[in-house]
Amino acid sequence: MASMCEAENPSPNIHITEEWSEAAHSISNDSFTSPPPIAFICGPKNSGKTTFSRYLLNTLLHSAYRYRKAAYLDTDVGQPEFTTPGFLSLTVVDKLTPDLTIPCLKTPERCFFFGDVSAKRDPAAYLKYTFSLYDYYRKEYCMISESAVKTELPVIVNTAGWVKGIGYDILVDMLKYIAPTHVVKISISTESKNLPAGAFWSNGDYPAAVNLIEIHSACEVNRSVPNQKNARLLRDLRIMAYFQQCFPSDLNITTIKELAHALASHPPYEVMLSNIKIRHLHCQVPSTEIFYSLNATIVGLAISSEEAENLPSCVGLGIVRAIDTFKGSLYVITPVPPSMLEKVDLLLQGFIQIPACLLQVRGCISPYMSANVLSAS
Amino acid sequence: MGAATAPVLRLHKEEEEERRGVDGSSSSSNGYKLVPWLSWHDWEFVRDSLFSSSPLIALNRISTWRSRGCVPDLVDVTSSIVEIQLMDPHFNFTGDHTNHVIYSDQMLAMLYCMSILRLVNCVVEKTRKRSKFSIAQAADAIGIPRSLIDVRHEGSHRNLPALPVVRDSSVKALHWLKCYYWDPQKRLIPYQGNGSANIRKEIKSKFHELSYCLKAKQNPQPGSLLVKGKRGIHRKGLCGHTKFLPLMTGKFHSSKLRGSKKQITNTLKTLIQLYASFSSEVVSVLLELLLKALNSSDLVELPKNSQVAQNTHSLLDDWKLVITKFSNKEPELFLTLLKAIVDMIDAEEAMKYDLGRQHLTTSEHRVETGQIDNLSSLFAWLVGQIKGPKPFGCKDPAAEIKVSAAGIDISNAVLMELLRQCLRVSAFGNNQLVNSALHLAQLMGDSSLMDKLSKLFSVSLSNSDASEDIYSSVSSMSLLTQHEESICEAAKKLEAVKHRRQRSKVVKTRDDVGNSTRWVVAKCWSPCPIGMLPGDLGSSGRLPILEFVNDGNKVKISDNRGASPDTQLLDNSNVEKTNGKREASSDIQLLNNAISKKMRETVEGSESDGEDVLLPEGVKGRLMIGGVWKIVGEEELLAIESAVRILV
């Protein structure tokens, strides 16, 4: 076991404790006999949920176990694993993540644009998206079909670090709906910030099927709660990495300045305003003001479904780089391939802010970057 | 959707990005901040409306700003308070929204109390250093009326304060917000309210400063000597310069500005900042200065000799360095300057055309032509600089992006645009512009284009010769034959245009059949700031018009809904949330249909096969009639054709 651990942990900066590796292997092991595990990872901010999820993913995909693929349901809208911030997604992974320190972008199997970096603005919608993704997983990868054409996949559910107040209520609702086979609860040394002990989500009647694994945060060396600025920086980097995909890698864009310049020069997609609908996910926008709201913002590119109850699935992000009301067209920059883009008929506006550094290119400063702004203090 | 398509998308390592060293916050070191308004004009419009008797339009706009996610708290709170006052019958606002008035004292008191609570918390939390001071102390420091603090305290910890109290507080709060945010911010907006005169003055003085510093730097002599020497030269006869030079000397010499590198950098920086906000003013001032330099040499040009030509050159050379320096920092300047010249020539020509019909005297005529000549030679001179030892920005690796492939494209596209502009004006047979155009083509390294151009010019030059002949009116006989010839030619050209139109129509219909793509890559796009539309030239872009296009259909829609834009906000707040959303989007849908309908009409009006690279965008499908490009339809063409036939 120990040797295998080392083999699958080439990231020198991340230390996987004995406790963690035992937990990961027990989840993977169990699955030899029973149906694939549904692992639910929860714990407070900075306890290492994402790192554990990555590690567990690698363990599941390791040759010692039977899974060639695994599903990953990411509900952490602030710092998602495979997508840009603001998304809830279900991704099917078939490759080992080579380095646990690097989050990488993957195209999810199915995703929804929540449009904010925390569930707090609309917990109901957040839960709706989560449940819908889980239903999709059940339907596609967990049904025991007679023909057995579809392989059953294990799933890892990663969650946000909001474990108090409404955040706690959301977690409980998710646990009740998903009914996981394994719940991994990570706790940190500051006891007051942790989730309650035991199966906190059940009302006394302890479901026998669930495996509750309580582990400790692996490394808490001086890692205080990340300040707002740091989290924001990480999000901006994610968004920039996403839009860098607009350009072929041989263009060799290595600095933010170069990326910002390249984006300002990039020929955008043009779409007729009559061909798309625009919706703000969290705000009332007076209908006469819609373009004032939309110009130079980041939008989710979604496909509206015919059935009203179905949620619009999202294929990626775009920057509305300009609006020409006289021509009646919208100009959007996006790395989404044209074949997929063609289906997009709905722009979802949220509160995912465009990184300010993309708006200031020398000689090309966006009008939304303004000098002479009275400072708040 | 199949299983696990998920291609692993390319991504540079996160570490690499960390090395880029970003400041991820919304404000950056250079003082720029992300704001929800498109311009300070937008902001001022909101400010003025907010404190007027009809604030609804401002409330609508601020709610739009909220949707962008970066609205300042103080703006947000101001808007809330005004909105509540609008619902309070006590304030007696008049307007369409009267049916949204709230009559319950309890509800109004709660609304007021909450808005004041938010105001105090927003402001005090930001300015208060930790919890060293009490809220009251912190509030005192920034001058919030004590009554607002009390309302916050009462409302959060005790009973809901009475309506008269909170209502009164709301008035105080608004007054305080005005003094604390809206007025100081208004004062911070640069060059506000002074009109453009002050800006021009400022720009001019900065240009002179830069020119002086650069000259001083070029000359190794100490400052005083240099000035004397220079002045001596200028006294010899270059009157234009002597006007400002003594003044400059006095000003700069005393303040020990001797062309130090730092001084140059500073002046340049100021100019570039000015350019960022007032590009058109900067260009027009620079153009004015250049023309002045040129004109002053013209005045002494009467005794025609080579030395004067030399002087002209040196005078412009003084400015050459200024322009080079500037355009190294701001590559676009060069292009906008060129475009400004073309526009000016265009305007002069148009004027000449108009006046020409009124039989203007020869002397007047000469003045006009002189100005055009000046402008043309300035253009030629500037175009000549592109090739010069220190090429302008587009080829300067420091100024241009290192995305090499794109870089070349951009500059070529821009050159093409310039060429177009140049050709548009050179239609009047301007030799210097013709040469400049050829030069531009050469710069682009497009030999076929050069061939085309020289052919075109051989035709147009012969044309202009002919017109000159007409002016001198040799004999009525030759005049008639010439007329006949040109009419024949016109007939041929018409035939060609007609043919092309028909062909393009065929292409168009074919396109329509297989064309169901919603998303297409924009065909021609020049770099411009995000949030703006590409400008004619360069990369400054133009601000978009974000209002809904107001046409007949649009009015009908709002009639149907029984809601004017003014009542929109209050209207929405009554509707259930999801309902409101759906309604809004369907509204947009309808509106968009109207817009697209309008679009299609205009597209039909001006379609073309896009083969003519040399035609400016706006000229496709048009004919030059009376010196103006006009859109011509099939019927018009036929009419013209038959008219021509009659003549022939």
Short mmCIF file of N, CA and C in Angstrom, two decimals, chain A residues 92 105 107 109 141 233 236 241 244-245 249 251 253-254 256 261 264 266 268-271 273-275 277 280-281 283-293 295-296 321-323 325-328 331 341-345 351 353 356 359-360 362-374 376, chain B residues 1-2 4 6 9-12 17 20 22 24 26 28 30 32-38 40 60-61 63-64 66-70 180 185 188 190 398-399 401 403 516-522 525 527-533 539 544-549 554 568 581 587-589 592 595-596 599:
data_model
loop_
_atom_site.label_atom_id
_atom_site.label_comp_id
_atom_site.label_asym_id
_atom_site.label_seq_id
_atom_site.Cartn_x
_atom_site.Cartn_y
_atom_site.Cartn_z
N VAL A 92 -16.64 13.70 -16.28
CA VAL A 92 -16.17 12.32 -16.26
C VAL A 92 -14.67 12.34 -16.55
N LEU A 105 -8.37 22.79 -16.42
CA LEU A 105 -9.69 22.94 -17.00
C LEU A 105 -10.04 21.71 -17.82
N THR A 107 -13.53 19.95 -20.04
CA THR A 107 -14.89 20.20 -20.49
C THR A 107 -15.81 19.24 -19.76
N GLU A 109 -19.08 17.05 -18.58
CA GLU A 109 -20.14 16.29 -19.23
C GLU A 109 -21.42 17.12 -19.27
N TYR A 141 -25.01 6.96 -15.32
CA TYR A 141 -23.87 6.15 -14.87
C TYR A 141 -24.14 5.27 -13.66
N LEU A 233 -8.01 36.73 -6.57
CA LEU A 233 -6.88 36.58 -7.49
C LEU A 233 -6.92 35.21 -8.15
N ASP A 236 -9.63 35.15 -10.71
CA ASP A 236 -9.25 35.88 -11.91
C ASP A 236 -8.29 35.06 -12.76
N ALA A 241 -7.11 31.92 -17.52
CA ALA A 241 -6.66 30.67 -18.12
C ALA A 241 -7.72 30.13 -19.07
N GLN A 244 -7.67 32.13 -22.24
CA GLN A 244 -6.43 31.90 -22.99
C GLN A 244 -6.63 30.80 -24.02
N GLN A 245 -7.61 29.96 -23.77
CA GLN A 245 -7.90 28.87 -24.71
C GLN A 245 -8.44 29.38 -26.04
N SER A 249 -1.90 27.45 -28.64
CA SER A 249 -0.83 27.50 -27.65
C SER A 249 0.50 27.97 -28.25
N LEU A 251 0.92 30.47 -29.94
CA LEU A 251 1.03 31.93 -29.91
C LEU A 251 1.90 32.38 -28.75
N ILE A 253 1.43 33.08 -25.43
CA ILE A 253 1.04 34.21 -24.59
C ILE A 253 1.44 33.86 -23.17
N THR A 254 2.38 34.60 -22.62
CA THR A 254 2.87 34.22 -21.30
C THR A 254 2.56 35.24 -20.23
N ILE A 256 0.01 38.43 -18.60
CA ILE A 256 -1.37 38.91 -18.59
C ILE A 256 -1.54 40.05 -19.57
N HIS A 261 -4.02 42.06 -24.39
CA HIS A 261 -3.87 42.66 -25.71
C HIS A 261 -4.43 41.74 -26.79
N ALA A 264 -8.17 41.90 -26.78
CA ALA A 264 -8.70 43.14 -27.35
C ALA A 264 -8.62 43.11 -28.88
N HIS A 266 -8.66 40.21 -30.68
CA HIS A 266 -9.22 38.97 -31.20
C HIS A 266 -10.55 39.20 -31.93
N PRO A 268 -14.07 38.72 -32.61
CA PRO A 268 -15.08 38.04 -31.80
C PRO A 268 -16.12 37.33 -32.67
N TYR A 269 -16.93 36.53 -32.03
CA TYR A 269 -18.11 35.99 -32.72
C TYR A 269 -19.17 37.08 -32.76
N GLU A 270 -19.90 37.10 -33.88
CA GLU A 270 -20.97 38.08 -34.00
C GLU A 270 -22.28 37.31 -33.97
N VAL A 271 -23.20 37.78 -33.17
CA VAL A 271 -24.50 37.12 -33.12
C VAL A 271 -25.59 38.18 -33.12
N LEU A 273 -28.81 40.05 -32.17
CA LEU A 273 -29.56 40.17 -30.92
C LEU A 273 -30.90 39.44 -31.02
N SER A 274 -31.42 39.35 -32.24
CA SER A 274 -32.72 38.71 -32.41
C SER A 274 -32.62 37.20 -32.24
N ASN A 275 -31.39 36.68 -32.33
CA ASN A 275 -31.23 35.23 -32.25
C ASN A 275 -30.96 34.71 -30.84
N LYS A 277 -31.52 35.14 -26.41
CA LYS A 277 -32.22 35.72 -25.27
C LYS A 277 -31.17 36.06 -24.22
N HIS A 280 -30.61 37.79 -16.70
CA HIS A 280 -29.73 37.97 -15.54
C HIS A 280 -30.17 37.01 -14.46
N LEU A 281 -29.21 36.29 -13.90
CA LEU A 281 -29.56 35.23 -12.95
C LEU A 281 -29.93 35.76 -11.57
N CYS A 283 -30.48 39.41 -10.77
CA CYS A 283 -30.83 40.82 -10.68
C CYS A 283 -32.00 41.15 -11.58
N GLN A 284 -32.74 42.16 -11.16
CA GLN A 284 -33.72 42.74 -12.07
C GLN A 284 -32.99 43.76 -12.91
N VAL A 285 -33.11 43.63 -14.20
CA VAL A 285 -32.56 44.67 -15.06
C VAL A 285 -33.72 45.23 -15.87
N PRO A 286 -33.96 46.55 -15.75
CA PRO A 286 -35.04 47.13 -16.55
C PRO A 286 -34.82 46.79 -18.03
N SER A 287 -35.87 46.41 -18.71
CA SER A 287 -35.69 45.87 -20.06
C SER A 287 -35.11 46.90 -21.02
N THR A 288 -35.29 48.17 -20.72
CA THR A 288 -34.72 49.19 -21.61
C THR A 288 -33.23 49.36 -21.37
N GLU A 289 -32.76 48.80 -20.28
CA GLU A 289 -31.37 49.05 -19.88
C GLU A 289 -30.48 47.84 -20.13
N ILE A 290 -31.02 46.84 -20.78
CA ILE A 290 -30.34 45.56 -20.86
C ILE A 290 -28.92 45.66 -21.41
N PHE A 291 -28.70 46.52 -22.38
CA PHE A 291 -27.36 46.60 -22.99
C PHE A 291 -26.37 47.33 -22.09
N TYR A 292 -26.89 48.27 -21.31
CA TYR A 292 -26.02 48.92 -20.33
C TYR A 292 -25.52 47.89 -19.34
N SER A 293 -26.37 46.93 -19.06
CA SER A 293 -26.02 45.90 -18.11
C SER A 293 -25.03 44.90 -18.70
N ASN A 295 -22.93 45.02 -21.56
CA ASN A 295 -21.70 45.36 -22.25
C ASN A 295 -20.46 45.11 -21.38
N ALA A 296 -19.46 44.47 -21.98
CA ALA A 296 -18.18 44.20 -21.31
C ALA A 296 -18.33 43.38 -20.03
N ARG A 321 -17.87 41.54 -25.69
CA ARG A 321 -16.82 42.56 -25.84
C ARG A 321 -17.38 43.84 -26.45
N ALA A 322 -18.50 43.77 -27.15
CA ALA A 322 -19.11 44.99 -27.67
C ALA A 322 -20.54 44.71 -28.09
N ILE A 323 -21.34 45.76 -28.11
CA ILE A 323 -22.72 45.65 -28.58
C ILE A 323 -22.94 46.76 -29.59
N THR A 325 -25.93 48.36 -31.27
CA THR A 325 -27.40 48.37 -31.28
C THR A 325 -27.95 48.77 -32.64
N PHE A 326 -27.14 49.49 -33.44
CA PHE A 326 -27.63 49.88 -34.76
C PHE A 326 -27.64 48.70 -35.71
N LYS A 327 -26.57 47.91 -35.64
CA LYS A 327 -26.53 46.72 -36.48
C LYS A 327 -27.37 45.61 -35.86
N GLY A 328 -27.67 45.75 -34.59
CA GLY A 328 -28.42 44.72 -33.90
C GLY A 328 -27.59 43.50 -33.61
N TYR A 331 -21.13 41.16 -29.90
CA TYR A 331 -19.82 40.56 -30.18
C TYR A 331 -19.31 39.84 -28.95
N LEU A 341 -21.05 26.06 -30.02
CA LEU A 341 -21.56 27.42 -29.87
C LEU A 341 -22.87 27.61 -30.64
N GLU A 342 -22.98 26.88 -31.75
CA GLU A 342 -24.12 27.06 -32.63
C GLU A 342 -25.45 26.85 -31.89
N LYS A 343 -25.43 25.97 -30.91
CA LYS A 343 -26.67 25.68 -30.18
C LYS A 343 -27.03 26.75 -29.16
N VAL A 344 -26.06 27.58 -28.83
CA VAL A 344 -26.27 28.55 -27.76
C VAL A 344 -27.28 29.62 -28.19
N ASP A 345 -28.33 29.76 -27.40
CA ASP A 345 -29.32 30.79 -27.73
C ASP A 345 -29.70 31.61 -26.51
N PHE A 351 -22.81 37.34 -11.59
CA PHE A 351 -21.87 38.25 -10.93
C PHE A 351 -20.44 37.75 -11.03
N GLN A 353 -17.23 38.52 -12.27
CA GLN A 353 -16.70 39.76 -12.80
C GLN A 353 -15.51 39.52 -13.72
N ALA A 356 -10.12 42.76 -13.90
CA ALA A 356 -9.84 44.15 -14.27
C ALA A 356 -8.60 44.24 -15.16
N LEU A 359 -9.05 44.43 -18.82
CA LEU A 359 -9.70 45.62 -19.38
C LEU A 359 -8.71 46.75 -19.61
N GLN A 360 -7.50 46.61 -19.08
CA GLN A 360 -6.56 47.70 -19.31
C GLN A 360 -5.35 47.26 -20.10
N ARG A 362 -2.53 48.79 -22.71
CA ARG A 362 -2.02 50.12 -23.00
C ARG A 362 -2.55 50.61 -24.35
N GLY A 363 -3.09 51.79 -24.33
CA GLY A 363 -3.65 52.35 -25.55
C GLY A 363 -5.00 51.76 -25.89
N CYS A 364 -5.49 50.91 -25.03
CA CYS A 364 -6.73 50.19 -25.32
C CYS A 364 -7.52 50.00 -24.03
N ILE A 365 -7.59 51.03 -23.22
CA ILE A 365 -8.22 50.88 -21.90
C ILE A 365 -9.72 50.93 -22.03
N SER A 366 -10.35 49.94 -21.45
CA SER A 366 -11.80 49.87 -21.52
C SER A 366 -12.44 51.07 -20.83
N PRO A 367 -13.56 51.55 -21.37
CA PRO A 367 -14.22 52.69 -20.73
C PRO A 367 -14.69 52.38 -19.31
N TYR A 368 -14.79 51.09 -19.00
CA TYR A 368 -15.25 50.74 -17.66
C TYR A 368 -14.11 50.77 -16.63
N MET A 369 -12.90 51.01 -17.11
CA MET A 369 -11.80 51.24 -16.18
C MET A 369 -11.64 52.75 -16.12
N SER A 370 -11.90 53.30 -14.96
CA SER A 370 -11.91 54.74 -14.90
C SER A 370 -10.90 55.27 -13.90
N ALA A 371 -10.24 56.34 -14.30
CA ALA A 371 -9.36 57.03 -13.37
C ALA A 371 -10.21 58.04 -12.61
N ASN A 372 -9.64 58.68 -11.64
CA ASN A 372 -10.32 59.73 -10.88
C ASN A 372 -11.55 59.25 -10.13
N VAL A 373 -11.53 58.01 -9.71
CA VAL A 373 -12.65 57.51 -8.90
C VAL A 373 -12.37 57.84 -7.44
N LEU A 374 -13.35 58.44 -6.82
CA LEU A 374 -13.23 58.79 -5.40
C LEU A 374 -13.04 57.51 -4.60
N ALA A 376 -13.04 54.99 -1.47
CA ALA A 376 -14.12 54.81 -0.50
C ALA A 376 -13.75 55.33 0.89
N MET B 1 -25.87 13.43 -25.57
CA MET B 1 -24.48 13.62 -25.18
C MET B 1 -23.83 12.28 -24.87
N GLY B 2 -22.75 12.00 -25.49
CA GLY B 2 -22.06 10.74 -25.29
C GLY B 2 -21.28 10.72 -23.99
N ALA B 4 -18.12 10.87 -21.64
CA ALA B 4 -16.77 11.38 -21.45
C ALA B 4 -16.06 11.84 -22.71
N ALA B 6 -14.92 14.86 -22.89
CA ALA B 6 -13.96 15.71 -22.21
C ALA B 6 -12.53 15.74 -22.72
N LEU B 9 -8.29 20.33 -22.03
CA LEU B 9 -7.97 21.58 -22.71
C LEU B 9 -6.60 22.07 -22.29
N ARG B 10 -5.98 22.68 -23.28
CA ARG B 10 -4.63 23.20 -23.02
C ARG B 10 -4.69 24.31 -22.00
N LEU B 11 -3.72 24.30 -21.16
CA LEU B 11 -3.67 25.34 -20.16
C LEU B 11 -2.23 25.50 -19.71
N HIS B 12 -1.83 26.73 -19.68
CA HIS B 12 -0.49 26.95 -19.14
C HIS B 12 -0.55 26.69 -17.66
N GLU B 17 1.35 31.42 -14.38
CA GLU B 17 0.49 32.58 -14.27
C GLU B 17 0.78 33.35 -13.00
N ARG B 20 3.34 35.71 -13.47
CA ARG B 20 2.96 36.93 -14.17
C ARG B 20 2.78 38.08 -13.19
N VAL B 22 0.14 39.22 -11.03
CA VAL B 22 -0.99 40.11 -11.20
C VAL B 22 -1.41 40.73 -9.89
N GLY B 24 -4.72 41.16 -8.52
CA GLY B 24 -6.05 40.69 -8.88
C GLY B 24 -7.19 41.57 -8.43
N SER B 26 -9.71 44.78 -8.07
CA SER B 26 -10.37 45.50 -9.16
C SER B 26 -9.73 46.86 -9.41
N SER B 28 -6.14 49.03 -9.66
CA SER B 28 -4.76 48.67 -9.91
C SER B 28 -3.86 49.84 -9.58
N ASN B 30 -2.13 51.80 -11.21
CA ASN B 30 -2.13 53.03 -11.98
C ASN B 30 -3.40 53.86 -11.77
N TYR B 32 -6.56 53.11 -11.98
CA TYR B 32 -7.78 52.80 -12.69
C TYR B 32 -8.64 51.86 -11.85
N LYS B 33 -9.93 52.11 -11.89
CA LYS B 33 -10.84 51.26 -11.12
C LYS B 33 -11.95 50.77 -12.02
N LEU B 34 -12.41 49.57 -11.74
CA LEU B 34 -13.53 49.05 -12.50
C LEU B 34 -14.80 49.75 -12.03
N VAL B 35 -15.51 50.35 -12.95
CA VAL B 35 -16.74 51.06 -12.61
C VAL B 35 -17.88 50.53 -13.48
N PRO B 36 -19.12 50.69 -13.01
CA PRO B 36 -20.23 50.17 -13.83
C PRO B 36 -20.69 51.15 -14.90
N TRP B 37 -20.26 52.40 -14.82
CA TRP B 37 -20.74 53.36 -15.82
C TRP B 37 -19.78 53.40 -17.01
N LEU B 38 -20.38 53.72 -18.15
CA LEU B 38 -19.64 53.72 -19.41
C LEU B 38 -18.74 54.95 -19.52
N TRP B 40 -17.99 59.16 -17.61
CA TRP B 40 -18.36 60.10 -16.55
C TRP B 40 -19.62 60.85 -16.93
N ASN B 60 -33.42 53.56 -12.37
CA ASN B 60 -33.33 52.48 -13.35
C ASN B 60 -31.88 52.21 -13.72
N ARG B 61 -31.15 53.28 -13.98
CA ARG B 61 -29.77 53.11 -14.40
C ARG B 61 -28.93 52.50 -13.28
N SER B 63 -29.96 50.56 -10.93
CA SER B 63 -30.27 49.14 -10.77
C SER B 63 -29.57 48.33 -11.86
N THR B 64 -29.34 48.97 -13.01
CA THR B 64 -28.55 48.32 -14.05
C THR B 64 -27.10 48.20 -13.62
N ARG B 66 -26.04 47.91 -10.66
CA ARG B 66 -25.97 46.83 -9.66
C ARG B 66 -25.78 45.49 -10.35
N SER B 67 -26.44 45.33 -11.48
CA SER B 67 -26.36 44.04 -12.17
C SER B 67 -24.96 43.79 -12.71
N ARG B 68 -24.14 44.81 -12.82
CA ARG B 68 -22.77 44.63 -13.28
C ARG B 68 -21.85 44.26 -12.12
N GLY B 69 -22.34 44.43 -10.92
CA GLY B 69 -21.62 43.90 -9.77
C GLY B 69 -20.51 44.77 -9.21
N CYS B 70 -20.28 45.95 -9.72
CA CYS B 70 -19.19 46.74 -9.15
C CYS B 70 -19.64 48.16 -8.80
N TYR B 180 -20.66 63.96 0.81
CA TYR B 180 -19.55 63.04 1.07
C TYR B 180 -19.11 62.32 -0.21
N GLN B 185 -16.92 63.66 -5.84
CA GLN B 185 -16.63 62.87 -7.03
C GLN B 185 -16.79 63.72 -8.29
N LEU B 188 -13.86 65.72 -8.89
CA LEU B 188 -12.67 64.95 -9.29
C LEU B 188 -12.64 64.65 -10.78
N PRO B 190 -12.00 65.04 -14.36
CA PRO B 190 -11.06 65.99 -14.94
C PRO B 190 -11.72 66.92 -15.97
N ALA B 398 8.36 47.29 -28.94
CA ALA B 398 7.97 47.64 -27.58
C ALA B 398 6.52 48.08 -27.53
N ALA B 399 6.09 48.71 -28.59
CA ALA B 399 4.74 49.25 -28.57
C ALA B 399 3.71 48.24 -29.07
N ILE B 401 2.19 44.40 -29.80
CA ILE B 401 2.19 43.14 -29.07
C ILE B 401 3.19 42.18 -29.68
N VAL B 403 2.62 39.15 -30.06
CA VAL B 403 1.91 38.13 -30.83
C VAL B 403 2.18 38.47 -32.29
N SER B 516 -27.53 29.01 -41.96
CA SER B 516 -28.38 29.02 -40.78
C SER B 516 -27.54 29.25 -39.53
N THR B 517 -26.35 29.74 -39.73
CA THR B 517 -25.46 29.89 -38.58
C THR B 517 -25.84 31.11 -37.77
N ARG B 518 -25.89 30.86 -36.49
CA ARG B 518 -26.26 31.92 -35.57
C ARG B 518 -25.01 32.71 -35.17
N TRP B 519 -23.93 31.96 -34.96
CA TRP B 519 -22.70 32.58 -34.48
C TRP B 519 -21.68 32.59 -35.61
N VAL B 520 -21.26 33.75 -36.01
CA VAL B 520 -20.21 33.84 -37.02
C VAL B 520 -19.08 34.72 -36.50
N VAL B 521 -17.89 34.40 -36.93
CA VAL B 521 -16.77 35.25 -36.53
C VAL B 521 -16.87 36.55 -37.31
N ALA B 522 -16.78 37.64 -36.61
CA ALA B 522 -16.89 38.95 -37.25
C ALA B 522 -15.85 39.08 -38.35
N TRP B 525 -12.35 43.09 -38.13
CA TRP B 525 -12.32 43.53 -36.75
C TRP B 525 -10.97 44.16 -36.48
N PRO B 527 -8.50 45.94 -33.47
CA PRO B 527 -8.40 45.92 -32.02
C PRO B 527 -9.03 47.17 -31.41
N CYS B 528 -9.73 46.98 -30.34
CA CYS B 528 -10.27 48.12 -29.62
C CYS B 528 -10.57 47.66 -28.20
N PRO B 529 -10.70 48.62 -27.29
CA PRO B 529 -10.92 48.24 -25.89
C PRO B 529 -12.19 47.39 -25.73
N ILE B 530 -12.16 46.49 -24.78
CA ILE B 530 -13.34 45.69 -24.50
C ILE B 530 -14.44 46.60 -23.97
N GLY B 531 -15.62 46.48 -24.55
CA GLY B 531 -16.72 47.36 -24.19
C GLY B 531 -16.94 48.44 -25.23
N MET B 532 -16.04 48.50 -26.22
CA MET B 532 -16.18 49.49 -27.28
C MET B 532 -16.27 48.80 -28.63
N LEU B 533 -16.72 49.57 -29.62
CA LEU B 533 -16.75 49.07 -30.99
C LEU B 533 -15.52 49.59 -31.71
N SER B 539 -6.75 52.03 -32.55
CA SER B 539 -7.30 51.10 -31.58
C SER B 539 -8.04 51.80 -30.45
N PRO B 544 -20.07 52.58 -27.59
CA PRO B 544 -21.31 52.09 -28.18
C PRO B 544 -22.51 52.89 -27.69
N ILE B 545 -23.55 52.90 -28.49
CA ILE B 545 -24.82 53.46 -28.04
C ILE B 545 -25.61 52.30 -27.45
N LEU B 546 -25.90 52.37 -26.17
CA LEU B 546 -26.51 51.21 -25.52
C LEU B 546 -28.01 51.37 -25.29
N GLU B 547 -28.55 52.49 -25.76
CA GLU B 547 -30.00 52.66 -25.64
C GLU B 547 -30.68 51.69 -26.59
N PHE B 548 -31.88 51.37 -26.28
CA PHE B 548 -32.67 50.62 -27.24
C PHE B 548 -32.97 51.51 -28.43
N VAL B 549 -32.89 50.93 -29.61
CA VAL B 549 -33.21 51.72 -30.79
C VAL B 549 -34.70 51.97 -30.77
N LYS B 554 -41.12 49.47 -31.28
CA LYS B 554 -40.73 49.53 -29.88
C LYS B 554 -41.80 50.25 -29.05
N GLN B 568 -40.90 51.35 -15.31
CA GLN B 568 -40.39 49.99 -15.40
C GLN B 568 -39.97 49.43 -14.05
N LYS B 581 -38.83 38.07 -14.79
CA LYS B 581 -37.72 37.68 -15.65
C LYS B 581 -38.24 37.24 -17.01
N ASP B 587 -39.89 40.40 -23.84
CA ASP B 587 -39.91 41.77 -24.29
C ASP B 587 -38.71 42.03 -25.20
N ILE B 588 -37.57 41.53 -24.73
CA ILE B 588 -36.35 41.72 -25.52
C ILE B 588 -36.49 41.03 -26.85
N GLN B 589 -37.06 39.84 -26.79
CA GLN B 589 -37.23 39.07 -28.00
C GLN B 589 -38.00 39.87 -29.05
N ASN B 592 -36.01 42.68 -30.34
CA ASN B 592 -34.95 42.25 -31.23
C ASN B 592 -35.47 41.97 -32.62
N ILE B 595 -35.56 45.11 -34.36
CA ILE B 595 -34.24 45.58 -34.76
C ILE B 595 -33.75 44.82 -35.97
N SER B 596 -33.92 43.50 -35.92
CA SER B 596 -33.38 42.71 -37.01
C SER B 596 -34.11 43.01 -38.31
N MET B 599 -32.60 45.88 -39.67
CA MET B 599 -31.30 45.49 -40.17
C MET B 599 -31.40 44.96 -41.59
#
